[in-house]
Tab-separated table of C-alpha atoms in Angstrom:
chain	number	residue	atom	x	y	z
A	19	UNK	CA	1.807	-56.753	-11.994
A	20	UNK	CA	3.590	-58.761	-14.449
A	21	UNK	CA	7.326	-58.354	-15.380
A	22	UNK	CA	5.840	-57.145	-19.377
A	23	UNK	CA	3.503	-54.920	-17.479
A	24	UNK	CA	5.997	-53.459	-15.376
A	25	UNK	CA	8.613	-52.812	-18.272
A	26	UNK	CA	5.852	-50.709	-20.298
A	27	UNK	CA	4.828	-48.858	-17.118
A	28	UNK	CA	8.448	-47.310	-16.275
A	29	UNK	CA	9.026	-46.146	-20.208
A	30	UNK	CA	5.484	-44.303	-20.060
A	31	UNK	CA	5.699	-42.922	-16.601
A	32	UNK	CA	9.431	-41.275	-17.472
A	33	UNK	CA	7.775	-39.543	-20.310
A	34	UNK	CA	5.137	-38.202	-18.320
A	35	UNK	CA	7.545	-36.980	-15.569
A	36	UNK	CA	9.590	-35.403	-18.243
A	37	UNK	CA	6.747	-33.728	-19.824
A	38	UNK	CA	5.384	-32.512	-17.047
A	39	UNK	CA	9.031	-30.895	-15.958
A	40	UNK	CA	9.103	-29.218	-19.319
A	41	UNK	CA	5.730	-27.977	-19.258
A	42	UNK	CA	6.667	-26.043	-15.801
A	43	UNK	CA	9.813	-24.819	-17.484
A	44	UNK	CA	7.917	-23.238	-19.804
A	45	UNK	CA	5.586	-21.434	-17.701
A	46	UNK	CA	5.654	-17.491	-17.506
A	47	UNK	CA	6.504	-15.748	-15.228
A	48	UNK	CA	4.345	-14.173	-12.784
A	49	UNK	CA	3.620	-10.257	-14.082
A	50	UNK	CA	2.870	-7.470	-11.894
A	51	UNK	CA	1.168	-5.244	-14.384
A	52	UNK	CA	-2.299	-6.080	-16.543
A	53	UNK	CA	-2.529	-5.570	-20.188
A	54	UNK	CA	-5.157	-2.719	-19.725
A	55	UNK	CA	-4.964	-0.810	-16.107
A	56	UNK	CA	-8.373	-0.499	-14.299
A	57	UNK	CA	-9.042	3.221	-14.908
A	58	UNK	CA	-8.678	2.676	-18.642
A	59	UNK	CA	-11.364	-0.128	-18.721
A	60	UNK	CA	-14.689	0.729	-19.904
A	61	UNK	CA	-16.458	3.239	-19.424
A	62	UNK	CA	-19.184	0.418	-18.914
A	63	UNK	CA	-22.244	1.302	-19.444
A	64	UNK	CA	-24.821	0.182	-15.893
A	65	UNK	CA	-26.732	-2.145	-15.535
A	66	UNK	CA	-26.595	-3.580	-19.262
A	67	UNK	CA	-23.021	-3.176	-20.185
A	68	UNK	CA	-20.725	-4.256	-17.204
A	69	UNK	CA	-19.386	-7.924	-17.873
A	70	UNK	CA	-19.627	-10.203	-15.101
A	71	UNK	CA	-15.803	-9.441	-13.986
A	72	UNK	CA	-14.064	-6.237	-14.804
A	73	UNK	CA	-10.845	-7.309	-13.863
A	74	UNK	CA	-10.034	-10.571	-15.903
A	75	UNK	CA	-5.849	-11.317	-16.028
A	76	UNK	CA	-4.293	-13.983	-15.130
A	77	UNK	CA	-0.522	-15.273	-13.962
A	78	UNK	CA	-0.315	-11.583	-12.417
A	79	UNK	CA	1.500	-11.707	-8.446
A	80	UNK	CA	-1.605	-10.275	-6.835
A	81	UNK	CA	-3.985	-13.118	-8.219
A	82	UNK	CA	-7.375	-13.094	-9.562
A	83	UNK	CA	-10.259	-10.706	-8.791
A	84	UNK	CA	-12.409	-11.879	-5.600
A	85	UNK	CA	-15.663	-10.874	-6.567
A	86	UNK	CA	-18.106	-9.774	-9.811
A	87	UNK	CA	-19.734	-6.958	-11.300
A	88	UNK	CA	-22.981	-7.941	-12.228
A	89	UNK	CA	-24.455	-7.538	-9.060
A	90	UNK	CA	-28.755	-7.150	-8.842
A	91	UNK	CA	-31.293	-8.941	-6.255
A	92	UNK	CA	-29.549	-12.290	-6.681
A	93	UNK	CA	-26.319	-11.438	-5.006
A	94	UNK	CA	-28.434	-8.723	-2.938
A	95	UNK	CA	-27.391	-10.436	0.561
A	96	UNK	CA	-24.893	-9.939	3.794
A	97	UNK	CA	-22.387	-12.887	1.808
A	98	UNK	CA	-21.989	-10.292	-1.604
A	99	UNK	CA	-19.104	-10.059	-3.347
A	100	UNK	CA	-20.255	-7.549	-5.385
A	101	UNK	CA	-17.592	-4.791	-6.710
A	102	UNK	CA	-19.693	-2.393	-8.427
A	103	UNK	CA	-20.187	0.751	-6.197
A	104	UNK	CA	-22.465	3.914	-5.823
A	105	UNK	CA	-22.268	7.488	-5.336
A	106	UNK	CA	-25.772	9.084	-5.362
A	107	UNK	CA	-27.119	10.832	-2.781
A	108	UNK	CA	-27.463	11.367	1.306
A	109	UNK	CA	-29.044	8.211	2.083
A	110	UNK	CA	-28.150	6.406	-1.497
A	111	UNK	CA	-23.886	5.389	-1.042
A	112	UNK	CA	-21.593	2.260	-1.184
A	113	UNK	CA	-18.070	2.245	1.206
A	114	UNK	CA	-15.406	-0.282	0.360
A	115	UNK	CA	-15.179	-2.735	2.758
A	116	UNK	CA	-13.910	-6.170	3.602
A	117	UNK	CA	-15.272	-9.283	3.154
A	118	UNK	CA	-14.462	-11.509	6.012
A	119	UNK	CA	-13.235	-9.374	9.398
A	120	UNK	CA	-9.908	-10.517	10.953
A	121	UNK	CA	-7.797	-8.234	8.523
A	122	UNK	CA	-6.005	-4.608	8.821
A	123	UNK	CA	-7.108	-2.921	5.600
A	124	UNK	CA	-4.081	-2.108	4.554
A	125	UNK	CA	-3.577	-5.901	4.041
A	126	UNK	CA	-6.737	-6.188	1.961
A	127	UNK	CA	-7.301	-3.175	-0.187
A	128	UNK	CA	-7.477	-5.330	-3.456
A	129	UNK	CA	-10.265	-7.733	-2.199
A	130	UNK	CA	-12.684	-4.848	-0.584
A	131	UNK	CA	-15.912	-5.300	-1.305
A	132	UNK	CA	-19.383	-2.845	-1.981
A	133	UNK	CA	-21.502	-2.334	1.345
A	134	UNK	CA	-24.407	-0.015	0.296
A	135	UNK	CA	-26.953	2.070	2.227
A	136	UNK	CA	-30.032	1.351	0.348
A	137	UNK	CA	-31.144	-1.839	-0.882
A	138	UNK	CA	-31.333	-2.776	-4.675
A	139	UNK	CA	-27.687	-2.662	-6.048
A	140	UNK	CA	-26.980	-6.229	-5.420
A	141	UNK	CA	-24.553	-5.316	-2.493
A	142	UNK	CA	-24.278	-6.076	0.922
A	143	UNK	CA	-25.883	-3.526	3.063
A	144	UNK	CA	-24.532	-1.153	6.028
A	145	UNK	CA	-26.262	-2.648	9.635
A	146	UNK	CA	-28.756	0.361	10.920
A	147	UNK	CA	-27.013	2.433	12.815
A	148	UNK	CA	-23.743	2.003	11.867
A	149	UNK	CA	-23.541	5.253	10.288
A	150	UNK	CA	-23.535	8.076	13.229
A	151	UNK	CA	-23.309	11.212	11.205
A	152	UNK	CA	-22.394	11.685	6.945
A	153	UNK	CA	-22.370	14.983	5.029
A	154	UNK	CA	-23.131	14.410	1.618
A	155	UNK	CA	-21.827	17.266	-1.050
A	156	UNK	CA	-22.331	18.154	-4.633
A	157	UNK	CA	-19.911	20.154	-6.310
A	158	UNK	CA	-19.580	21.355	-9.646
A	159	UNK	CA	-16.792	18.361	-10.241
A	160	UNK	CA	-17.308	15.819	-8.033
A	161	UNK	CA	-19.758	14.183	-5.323
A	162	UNK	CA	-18.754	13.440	-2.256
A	163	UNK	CA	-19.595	11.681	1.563
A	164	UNK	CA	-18.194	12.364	4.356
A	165	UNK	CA	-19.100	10.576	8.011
A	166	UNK	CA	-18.826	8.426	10.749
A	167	UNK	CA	-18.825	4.995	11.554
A	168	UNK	CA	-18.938	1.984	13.585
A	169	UNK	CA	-16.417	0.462	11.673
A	170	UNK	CA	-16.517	-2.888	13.349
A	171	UNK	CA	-19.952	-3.205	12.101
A	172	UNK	CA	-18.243	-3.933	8.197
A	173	UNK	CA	-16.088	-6.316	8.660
A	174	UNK	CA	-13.013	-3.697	9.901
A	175	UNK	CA	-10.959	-4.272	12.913
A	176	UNK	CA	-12.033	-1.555	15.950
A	177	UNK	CA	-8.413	0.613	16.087
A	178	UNK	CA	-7.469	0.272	12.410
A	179	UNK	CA	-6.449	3.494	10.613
A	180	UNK	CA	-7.915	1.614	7.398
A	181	UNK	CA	-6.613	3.151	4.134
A	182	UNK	CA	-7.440	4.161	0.573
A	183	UNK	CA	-8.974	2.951	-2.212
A	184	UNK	CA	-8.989	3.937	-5.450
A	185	UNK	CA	-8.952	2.824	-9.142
A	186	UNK	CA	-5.454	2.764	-9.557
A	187	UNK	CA	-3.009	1.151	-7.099
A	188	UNK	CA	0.716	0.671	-7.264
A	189	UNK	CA	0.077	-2.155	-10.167
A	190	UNK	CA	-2.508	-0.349	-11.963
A	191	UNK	CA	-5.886	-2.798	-11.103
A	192	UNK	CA	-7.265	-0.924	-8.400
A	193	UNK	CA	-8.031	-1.296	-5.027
A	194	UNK	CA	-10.177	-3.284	-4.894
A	195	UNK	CA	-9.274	-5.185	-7.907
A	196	UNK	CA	-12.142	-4.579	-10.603
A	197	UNK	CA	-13.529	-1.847	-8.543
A	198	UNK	CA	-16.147	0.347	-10.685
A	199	UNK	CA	-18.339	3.176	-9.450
A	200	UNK	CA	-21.441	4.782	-10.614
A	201	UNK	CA	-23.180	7.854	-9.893
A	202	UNK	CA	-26.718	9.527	-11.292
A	203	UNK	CA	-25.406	12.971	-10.059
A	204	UNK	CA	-23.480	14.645	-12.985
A	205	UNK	CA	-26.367	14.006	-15.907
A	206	UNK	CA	-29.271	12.210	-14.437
A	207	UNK	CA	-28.962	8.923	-15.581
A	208	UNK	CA	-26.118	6.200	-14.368
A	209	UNK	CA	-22.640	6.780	-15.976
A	210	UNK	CA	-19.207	5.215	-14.772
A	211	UNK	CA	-17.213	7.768	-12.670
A	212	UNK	CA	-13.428	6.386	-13.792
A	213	UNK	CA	-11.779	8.470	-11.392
A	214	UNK	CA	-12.504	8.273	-7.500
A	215	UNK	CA	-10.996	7.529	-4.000
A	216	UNK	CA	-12.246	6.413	-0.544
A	217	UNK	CA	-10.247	6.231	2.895
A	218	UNK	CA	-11.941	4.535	5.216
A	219	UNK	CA	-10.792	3.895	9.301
A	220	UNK	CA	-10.669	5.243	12.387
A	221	UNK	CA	-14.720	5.152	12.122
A	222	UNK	CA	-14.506	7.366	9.812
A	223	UNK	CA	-14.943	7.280	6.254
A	224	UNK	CA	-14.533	9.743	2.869
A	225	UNK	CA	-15.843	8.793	-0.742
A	226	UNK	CA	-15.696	10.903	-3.483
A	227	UNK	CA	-16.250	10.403	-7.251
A	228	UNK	CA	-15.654	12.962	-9.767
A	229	UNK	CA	-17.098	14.066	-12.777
A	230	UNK	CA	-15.881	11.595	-15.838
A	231	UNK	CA	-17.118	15.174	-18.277
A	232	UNK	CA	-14.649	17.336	-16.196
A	233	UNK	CA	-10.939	17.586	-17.567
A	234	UNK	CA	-10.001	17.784	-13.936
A	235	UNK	CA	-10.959	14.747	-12.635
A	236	UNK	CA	-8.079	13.261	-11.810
A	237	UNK	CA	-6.972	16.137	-9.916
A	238	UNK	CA	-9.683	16.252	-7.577
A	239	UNK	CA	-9.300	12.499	-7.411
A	240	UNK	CA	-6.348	12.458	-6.304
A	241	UNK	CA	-4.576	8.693	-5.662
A	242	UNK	CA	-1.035	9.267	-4.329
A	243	UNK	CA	-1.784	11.093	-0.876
A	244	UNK	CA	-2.972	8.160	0.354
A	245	UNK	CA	-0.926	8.170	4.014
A	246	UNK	CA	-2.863	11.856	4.442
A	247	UNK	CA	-6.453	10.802	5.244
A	248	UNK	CA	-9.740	12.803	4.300
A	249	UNK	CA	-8.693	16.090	6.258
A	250	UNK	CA	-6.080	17.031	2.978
A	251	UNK	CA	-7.913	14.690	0.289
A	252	UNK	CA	-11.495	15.857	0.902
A	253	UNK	CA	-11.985	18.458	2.954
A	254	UNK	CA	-15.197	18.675	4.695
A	255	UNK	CA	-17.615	20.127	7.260
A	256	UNK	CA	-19.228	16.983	8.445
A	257	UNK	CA	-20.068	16.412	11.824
A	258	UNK	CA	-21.333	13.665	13.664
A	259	UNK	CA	-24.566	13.045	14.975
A	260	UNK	CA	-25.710	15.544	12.019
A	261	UNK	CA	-26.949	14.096	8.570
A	262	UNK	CA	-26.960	16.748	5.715
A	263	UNK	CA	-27.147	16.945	2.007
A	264	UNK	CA	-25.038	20.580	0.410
A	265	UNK	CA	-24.140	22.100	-2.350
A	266	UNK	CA	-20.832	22.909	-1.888
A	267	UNK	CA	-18.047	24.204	-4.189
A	268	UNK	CA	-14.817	22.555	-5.139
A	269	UNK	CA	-11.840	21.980	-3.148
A	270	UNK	CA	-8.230	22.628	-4.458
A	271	UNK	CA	-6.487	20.061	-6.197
A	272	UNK	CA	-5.559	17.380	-2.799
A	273	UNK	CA	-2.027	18.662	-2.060
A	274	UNK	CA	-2.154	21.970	-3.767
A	275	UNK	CA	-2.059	24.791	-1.169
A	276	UNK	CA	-1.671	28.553	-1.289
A	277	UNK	CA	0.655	30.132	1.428
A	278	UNK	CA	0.265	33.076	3.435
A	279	UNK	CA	2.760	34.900	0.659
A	280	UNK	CA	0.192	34.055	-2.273
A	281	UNK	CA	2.204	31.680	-3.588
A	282	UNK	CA	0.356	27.802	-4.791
A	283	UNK	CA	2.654	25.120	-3.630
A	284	UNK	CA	2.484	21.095	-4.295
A	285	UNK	CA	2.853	19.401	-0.792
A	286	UNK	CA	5.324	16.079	-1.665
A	287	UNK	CA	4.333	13.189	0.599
A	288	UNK	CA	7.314	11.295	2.458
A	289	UNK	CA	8.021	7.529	1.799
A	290	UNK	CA	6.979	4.819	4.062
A	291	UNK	CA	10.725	4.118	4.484
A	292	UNK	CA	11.052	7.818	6.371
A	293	UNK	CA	8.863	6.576	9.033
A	294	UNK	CA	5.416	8.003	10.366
A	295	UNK	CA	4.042	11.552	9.274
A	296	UNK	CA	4.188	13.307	12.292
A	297	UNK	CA	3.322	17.011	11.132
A	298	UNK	CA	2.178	18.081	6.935
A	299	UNK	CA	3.420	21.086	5.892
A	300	UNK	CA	0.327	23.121	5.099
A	301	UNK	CA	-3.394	23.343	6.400
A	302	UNK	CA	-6.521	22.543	3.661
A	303	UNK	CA	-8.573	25.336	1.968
A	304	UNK	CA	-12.534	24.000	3.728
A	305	UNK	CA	-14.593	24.682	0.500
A	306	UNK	CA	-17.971	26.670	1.734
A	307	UNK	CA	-21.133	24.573	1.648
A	308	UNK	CA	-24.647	25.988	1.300
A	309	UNK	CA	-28.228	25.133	1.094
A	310	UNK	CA	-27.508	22.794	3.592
A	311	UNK	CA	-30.834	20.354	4.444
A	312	UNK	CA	-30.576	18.215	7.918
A	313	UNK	CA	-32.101	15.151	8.347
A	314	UNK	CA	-33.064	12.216	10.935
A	315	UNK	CA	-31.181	9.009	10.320
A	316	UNK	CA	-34.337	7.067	10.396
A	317	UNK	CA	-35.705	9.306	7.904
A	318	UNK	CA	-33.107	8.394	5.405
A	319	UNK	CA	-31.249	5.332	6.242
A	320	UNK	CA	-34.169	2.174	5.491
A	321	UNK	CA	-34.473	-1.230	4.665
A	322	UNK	CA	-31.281	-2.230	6.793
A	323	UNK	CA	-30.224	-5.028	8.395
A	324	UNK	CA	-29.880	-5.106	12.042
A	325	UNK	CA	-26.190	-5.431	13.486
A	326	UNK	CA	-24.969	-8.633	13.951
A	327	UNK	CA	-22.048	-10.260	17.062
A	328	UNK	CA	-18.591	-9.501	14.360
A	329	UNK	CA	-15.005	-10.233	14.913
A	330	UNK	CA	-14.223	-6.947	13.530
A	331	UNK	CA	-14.589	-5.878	16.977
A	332	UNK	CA	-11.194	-7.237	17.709
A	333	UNK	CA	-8.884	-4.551	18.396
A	334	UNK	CA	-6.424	-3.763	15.710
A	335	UNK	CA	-2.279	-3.714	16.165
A	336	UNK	CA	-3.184	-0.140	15.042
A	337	UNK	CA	-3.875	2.123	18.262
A	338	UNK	CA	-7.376	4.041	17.551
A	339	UNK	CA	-7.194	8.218	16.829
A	340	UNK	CA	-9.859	10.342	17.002
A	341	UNK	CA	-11.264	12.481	14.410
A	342	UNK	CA	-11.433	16.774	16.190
A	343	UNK	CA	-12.268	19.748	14.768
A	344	UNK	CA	-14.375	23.168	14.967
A	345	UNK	CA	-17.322	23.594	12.739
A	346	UNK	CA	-16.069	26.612	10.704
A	347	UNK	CA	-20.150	27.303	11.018
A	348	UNK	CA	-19.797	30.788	9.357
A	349	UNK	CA	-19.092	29.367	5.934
A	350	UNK	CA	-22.057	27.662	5.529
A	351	UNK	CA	-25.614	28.057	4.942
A	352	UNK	CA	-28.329	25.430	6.393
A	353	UNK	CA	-31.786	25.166	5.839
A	354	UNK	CA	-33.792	22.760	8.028
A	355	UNK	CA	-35.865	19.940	6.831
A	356	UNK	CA	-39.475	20.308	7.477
A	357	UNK	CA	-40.517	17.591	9.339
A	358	UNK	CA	-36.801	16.649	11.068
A	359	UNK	CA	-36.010	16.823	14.799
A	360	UNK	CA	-32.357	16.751	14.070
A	361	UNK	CA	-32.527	20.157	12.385
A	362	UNK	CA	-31.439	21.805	15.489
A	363	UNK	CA	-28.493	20.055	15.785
A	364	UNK	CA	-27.043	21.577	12.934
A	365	UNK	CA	-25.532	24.826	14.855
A	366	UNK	CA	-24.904	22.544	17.936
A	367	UNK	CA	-20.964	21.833	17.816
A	368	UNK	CA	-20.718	20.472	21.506
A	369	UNK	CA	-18.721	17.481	21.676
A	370	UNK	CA	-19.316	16.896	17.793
A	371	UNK	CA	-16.546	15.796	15.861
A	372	UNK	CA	-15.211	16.681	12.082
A	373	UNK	CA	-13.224	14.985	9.560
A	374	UNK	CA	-11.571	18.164	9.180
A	375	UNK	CA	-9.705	17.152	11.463
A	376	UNK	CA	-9.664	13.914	11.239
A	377	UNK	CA	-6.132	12.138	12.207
A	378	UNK	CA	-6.517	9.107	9.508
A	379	UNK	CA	-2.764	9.233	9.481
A	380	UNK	CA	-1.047	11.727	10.625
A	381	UNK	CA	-0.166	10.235	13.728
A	382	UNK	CA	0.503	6.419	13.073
A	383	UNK	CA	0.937	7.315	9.715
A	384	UNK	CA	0.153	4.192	7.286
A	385	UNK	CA	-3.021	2.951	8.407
A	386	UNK	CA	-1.924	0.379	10.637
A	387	UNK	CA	0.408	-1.551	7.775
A	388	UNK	CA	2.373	-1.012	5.094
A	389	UNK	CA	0.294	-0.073	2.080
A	390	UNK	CA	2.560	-1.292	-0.884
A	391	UNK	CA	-0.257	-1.721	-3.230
A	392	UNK	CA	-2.344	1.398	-2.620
């Protein structure tokens, strides 16, 4: 390089360093909150109307959305990333789930992604027989699942407590971020339900999605008792080893109780910072089911994908807890399927466990880590 060379180089270079110092001077600042919070977004109208991500901000501390929204036969594969979830039926439901196993839930709530048990929403789909038993519920507000599950079989570590999602998280974009769910249960035909929540660990699971019509729906949709678990957010009869579709009718409000005295009560969960919830202060109403119909797994659960060797099956820092219960049989009313073997089972409460009991929390508390965000 020549000496003239060299003395134009250094001039130029010094303004680019300088420019490029100024230009990171001005940069903002990293923002915790989005313009428009998740549950406000929308309501998008499926398949037609949902852009291709919900969740679109940038320069905010918990990054960019991991997946899309416009999911159909394209995406339809064990690598999805699809976000957009279901709610429809017995044999016709998405869980949140993560994408890659190696992770405690509680570390990945934002990047969860939709694992479906019937093909044709563009989602991954739930291995055959991962599911062991699921009572499905439809209420005069809400929808709602409630089973078991070889968790290790979607990506989530055997042992962990898990965690909640919902469409609102401590920063207002959801867990997952850009989360949506759908259900053809309250008219018929496909509309956004804005307010939901699903807890999923301990190989067990709880999804329910309420009524967008309903001026309740954020009450029975409850997002802050999230160290609680489905025993006090949904309470349920299912059982495992039994697959049934109810009618059912609404819980109270998760965390609203009525003592022995008559009086209603709002149960106030603890901070993290107060250590592990050891004991909760009041026992769940069980809403009565009826019209109950049992069915084989086979019989409803098609199209899926055989299990595969995972990594999920390494055992989480979390120690596993096991869901017990008694059926409460005398509240409900079942009505056997005509051509299903499992019908029988349906009265048969040996060795069956309920998420009425389930201990998603109560002992061990936050799900295995420290759920900031949820």
């Amino acid at each position: 390089m020549s000496p003239v060379t060299l003395s134009l180089s250094l001039p130029h270079i010094v303004a680019l360093a300088l420019s490029a110092s100024i230009s990171l001077a001005q940069a903002p600042p990293m923002a915790t909150y989005p313009a428009v919070p998740l549950a406000q977004k929308g309501p998008y109208q499926y398949p037609d109307g949902i852009p291709y991500k919900v969740d679109t901000d940038l320069n905010l501390i918990r990054g960019t959305q991991i997946g899309y929204n416009i999911c159909n036969s394209t995406t339809e594969n064990q690598e999805s990333l699809c976000q957009t979830s279901f709610l429809n039926s017995l044999d016709d439901f998405c869980l949140w789930a993560p994408a890659e196993p190696g992770h405690e839930v509680g570390d990945i709530e934002g990047s969860m992604i939709a694992w479906c048990t019937k093909p044709g929403h563009g989602t991954r789909l739930i291995p055959d027989g991962a599911i062991t038993g699921v009572q499905y519920t439809k209420t005069p507000d809400y929808v709602q699942v409630v089973g078991f599950i070889d968790q290790t079989k979607i990506n989530i570590l055997e042992g962990d407590y898990g965690g909640e999602m919902d469409p609102h998280g401590a920063d207002l974009r959801g867990n997952p971020m850009g989360g949506i769910m759908f259900s053809n249960q309250f008219t018929g035909q496909y509309i956004q339900g804005i307010e939901w929540h699903n807890f999923i660990g301990s190989n067990a699971f709880c999804l329910k999605v309420c009524d967008p019509r309903g001026a309740d729906a954020p009450n029975y949709c409850e997002h802050i008792f999230d160290r609680i678990g489905c025993k006090y957010n949904a309470p349920n009869e299912a059982r495992d080893k039994v697959f049934e579709s109810c009618d059912g009718e609404s819980q109270d409000f998760p965390g609203v109780f009525t003592g022995a005295d008559g009086v209603t009560s709002t149960y106030t969960q603890p901070p993290e910072s107060l250590g592990p919830i050891t004991t909760v202060t009041y026992e769940p109403r069980i809403p009565k089911s009826s019209n109950c119909v049992v069915f084989e797994s086979k019989s409803i659960f098609t199209g899926l994908p055989t299990p595969s060797p995972s990594a999920a099956s390494s055992t989480s820092t979390s120690s596993s807890s096991q869901a017990n219960g008694s059926s409460n049989a005398s509240s409900r009313s079942s009505a056997s399927a005509s051509n299903s073997a499992a019908a029988s089972t349906a009265s048969d409460t040996s060795g069956a466990a309920q998420l009425i009991g389930s201990s998603f929390a109560i002992v061990g508390a936050v799900f295995g880590a420290a759920m900031l965000l949820a």
